[in-house]
CSV table of C-alpha atoms in Angstrom, one decimal:
chain,number,residue,atom,x,y,z
A,1,MET,CA,2.0,16.4,58.9
A,2,ALA,CA,1.0,15.2,62.4
A,3,ASN,CA,-2.0,17.6,62.3
A,4,ILE,CA,-3.5,15.8,59.3
A,5,LYS,CA,-5.8,12.9,60.0
A,6,ARG,CA,-8.3,10.9,58.0
A,7,ALA,CA,-11.8,12.6,58.2
A,8,GLU,CA,-14.3,10.7,60.3
A,9,LYS,CA,-18.1,10.5,59.8
A,10,SER,CA,-18.6,12.2,63.2
A,11,GLN,CA,-16.9,15.3,61.8
A,12,THR,CA,-19.3,15.7,58.9
A,13,TYR,CA,-21.1,18.8,60.1
A,14,GLU,CA,-18.0,20.6,61.4
A,15,ILE,CA,-16.4,20.0,58.0
A,16,LEU,CA,-19.5,21.2,56.2
A,17,ASP,CA,-19.6,24.4,58.3
A,18,LEU,CA,-15.9,25.0,57.4
A,19,TRP,CA,-16.7,24.4,53.7
A,20,LEU,CA,-19.6,26.8,53.7
A,21,ARG,CA,-17.7,29.6,55.6
A,22,THR,CA,-14.6,29.2,53.4
A,23,ALA,CA,-16.5,28.9,50.1
A,24,VAL,CA,-18.5,32.1,50.8
A,25,HIS,CA,-15.3,34.0,52.0
A,26,SER,CA,-13.1,32.9,49.1
A,27,ASN,CA,-15.6,33.3,46.2
A,28,PRO,CA,-17.4,36.6,46.7
A,29,PHE,CA,-18.2,36.7,43.0
A,30,ILE,CA,-20.7,33.8,43.4
A,31,GLU,CA,-24.3,34.7,44.3
A,32,ASN,CA,-25.1,34.6,48.0
A,33,ASN,CA,-27.3,31.5,48.2
A,34,PHE,CA,-25.5,29.4,45.7
A,35,TRP,CA,-23.6,27.4,48.3
A,36,GLU,CA,-26.6,26.7,50.5
A,37,LYS,CA,-28.5,25.4,47.5
A,38,TYR,CA,-25.9,22.7,46.9
A,39,TYR,CA,-25.3,21.7,50.5
A,40,ASP,CA,-26.6,18.2,50.2
A,41,LYS,CA,-24.8,17.5,46.9
A,42,ILE,CA,-21.5,18.7,48.5
A,43,LYS,CA,-22.1,16.6,51.5
A,44,ASN,CA,-22.4,13.5,49.4
A,45,LYS,CA,-19.4,14.5,47.2
A,46,TYR,CA,-17.2,15.0,50.2
A,47,PHE,CA,-18.3,12.0,52.3
A,48,THR,CA,-19.5,9.4,49.9
A,49,ASP,CA,-17.6,9.8,46.7
A,50,SER,CA,-14.1,10.7,48.1
A,51,GLU,CA,-11.4,10.2,50.7
A,52,GLY,CA,-11.2,13.1,53.1
A,53,PHE,CA,-8.5,14.4,55.5
A,54,VAL,CA,-8.7,17.1,58.1
A,55,TYR,CA,-6.2,19.5,59.5
A,56,ILE,CA,-6.6,19.9,63.3
A,57,ILE,CA,-5.3,22.6,65.6
A,58,ASP,CA,-6.2,22.5,69.3
A,59,ASN,CA,-9.0,19.9,68.6
A,60,LYS,CA,-10.5,22.2,66.0
A,61,ILE,CA,-10.8,21.3,62.3
A,62,VAL,CA,-9.2,24.3,60.4
A,63,GLY,CA,-8.6,22.6,57.1
A,64,PHE,CA,-10.1,19.9,54.9
A,65,ILE,CA,-9.0,18.2,51.6
A,66,CYS,CA,-10.8,15.4,49.8
A,67,VAL,CA,-9.8,13.4,46.7
A,68,THR,CA,-12.1,11.4,44.5
A,69,GLU,CA,-11.5,8.0,42.9
A,70,ASP,CA,-10.3,9.7,39.8
A,71,ASN,CA,-7.7,11.7,41.7
A,72,SER,CA,-9.6,14.9,41.6
A,73,ILE,CA,-9.3,17.3,44.6
A,74,ALA,CA,-13.0,17.8,45.2
A,75,GLY,CA,-12.4,20.2,48.0
A,76,LEU,CA,-9.5,22.1,49.7
A,77,PHE,CA,-10.6,24.5,52.4
A,78,VAL,CA,-8.8,26.3,55.2
A,79,ASP,CA,-10.7,28.3,57.8
A,80,PRO,CA,-10.4,32.0,56.8
A,81,ASP,CA,-8.9,32.8,60.3
A,82,TYR,CA,-6.1,30.3,59.6
A,83,GLN,CA,-5.3,31.1,56.0
A,84,LYS,CA,-1.8,32.2,54.9
A,85,GLN,CA,-0.2,30.0,57.7
A,86,GLY,CA,0.9,27.1,55.4
A,87,ILE,CA,-2.0,24.8,56.2
A,88,GLY,CA,-3.2,24.6,52.6
A,89,THR,CA,0.3,23.9,51.4
A,90,GLU,CA,0.8,21.1,54.0
A,91,MET,CA,-2.5,19.6,52.9
A,92,ILE,CA,-1.5,19.7,49.2
A,93,GLU,CA,1.9,18.3,50.0
A,94,PHE,CA,0.3,15.5,52.0
A,95,ALA,CA,-2.0,14.7,49.0
A,96,LYS,CA,1.0,14.5,46.8
A,97,THR,CA,2.5,11.8,49.0
A,98,GLU,CA,-0.8,9.8,48.7
A,99,TYR,CA,-1.4,10.2,44.9
A,100,SER,CA,1.0,10.5,42.0
A,101,LEU,CA,-1.5,12.5,39.9
A,102,LEU,CA,-4.0,15.1,41.0
A,103,HIS,CA,-6.7,17.2,39.2
A,104,LEU,CA,-8.1,20.4,40.5
A,105,MET,CA,-10.8,22.9,39.4
A,106,VAL,CA,-10.3,26.5,40.3
A,107,TYR,CA,-12.6,29.4,39.5
A,108,ALA,CA,-10.9,31.8,37.1
A,109,LYS,CA,-12.0,34.8,39.3
A,110,ASN,CA,-10.4,33.2,42.4
A,111,ARG,CA,-7.0,34.6,41.8
A,112,SER,CA,-5.7,33.7,45.2
A,113,MET,CA,-6.5,30.0,44.7
A,114,LEU,CA,-5.2,30.1,41.2
A,115,ASN,CA,-1.8,31.6,42.4
A,116,PHE,CA,-1.7,29.1,45.3
A,117,SER,CA,-2.3,26.2,43.0
A,118,THR,CA,0.3,27.2,40.4
A,119,HIS,CA,2.9,27.8,43.1
A,120,ARG,CA,2.3,24.2,44.3
A,121,GLY,CA,3.0,22.8,40.8
A,122,PHE,CA,-0.4,22.6,39.2
A,123,VAL,CA,-0.7,23.7,35.6
A,124,ILE,CA,-3.8,24.8,33.8
A,125,ASP,CA,-4.9,22.2,31.2
A,126,GLY,CA,-8.3,23.5,30.2
A,127,ALA,CA,-11.3,25.6,31.1
A,128,ILE,CA,-15.0,24.9,31.4
A,129,ARG,CA,-18.1,26.9,32.3
A,130,ASN,CA,-19.6,25.6,35.5
A,131,PRO,CA,-23.1,24.5,34.6
A,132,TYR,CA,-24.5,25.4,38.0
A,133,ASN,CA,-23.4,29.1,38.3
A,134,GLU,CA,-22.0,29.9,34.8
A,135,GLN,CA,-18.6,30.8,36.2
A,136,ILE,CA,-15.4,29.8,34.2
A,137,GLN,CA,-13.3,27.2,36.0
A,138,TYR,CA,-9.8,26.2,35.1
A,139,THR,CA,-9.0,22.5,35.1
A,140,MET,CA,-5.6,22.0,36.6
A,141,ILE,CA,-3.3,19.0,36.9
A,142,TRP,CA,-0.2,18.0,38.9
A,143,SER,CA,1.8,14.8,38.5
A,144,GLU,CA,5.1,13.6,39.9
């Protein structure tokens, strides 16, 4: 896990660029400008209200995970060019060493992330309708 480091304030815009590209790529069922509308809210969530970690390859941030005070994974993103290489798994496993309980929300239509999460030990413990885009999200939990 030598590639995982604590996120630094100077990496804010590189991380937000990664988030935006990954969110659009991974959630094609969400309207085109949804993510841009919530850019500032996301920025605060990832950098003010949570603890973030980056995954770096060749001095480039290719992954990001952040966990809030209440042990919720507020974001887990892997650059689309680096997906399916084990980076997301490494980041989840790292988070599991830092926290004994983790919560996660996954869009019901994002089958890839849903499969990824369940294979990493998360179980669905509820569902809600996202108030911002009306999409169903599963609430998931993992504990040691």
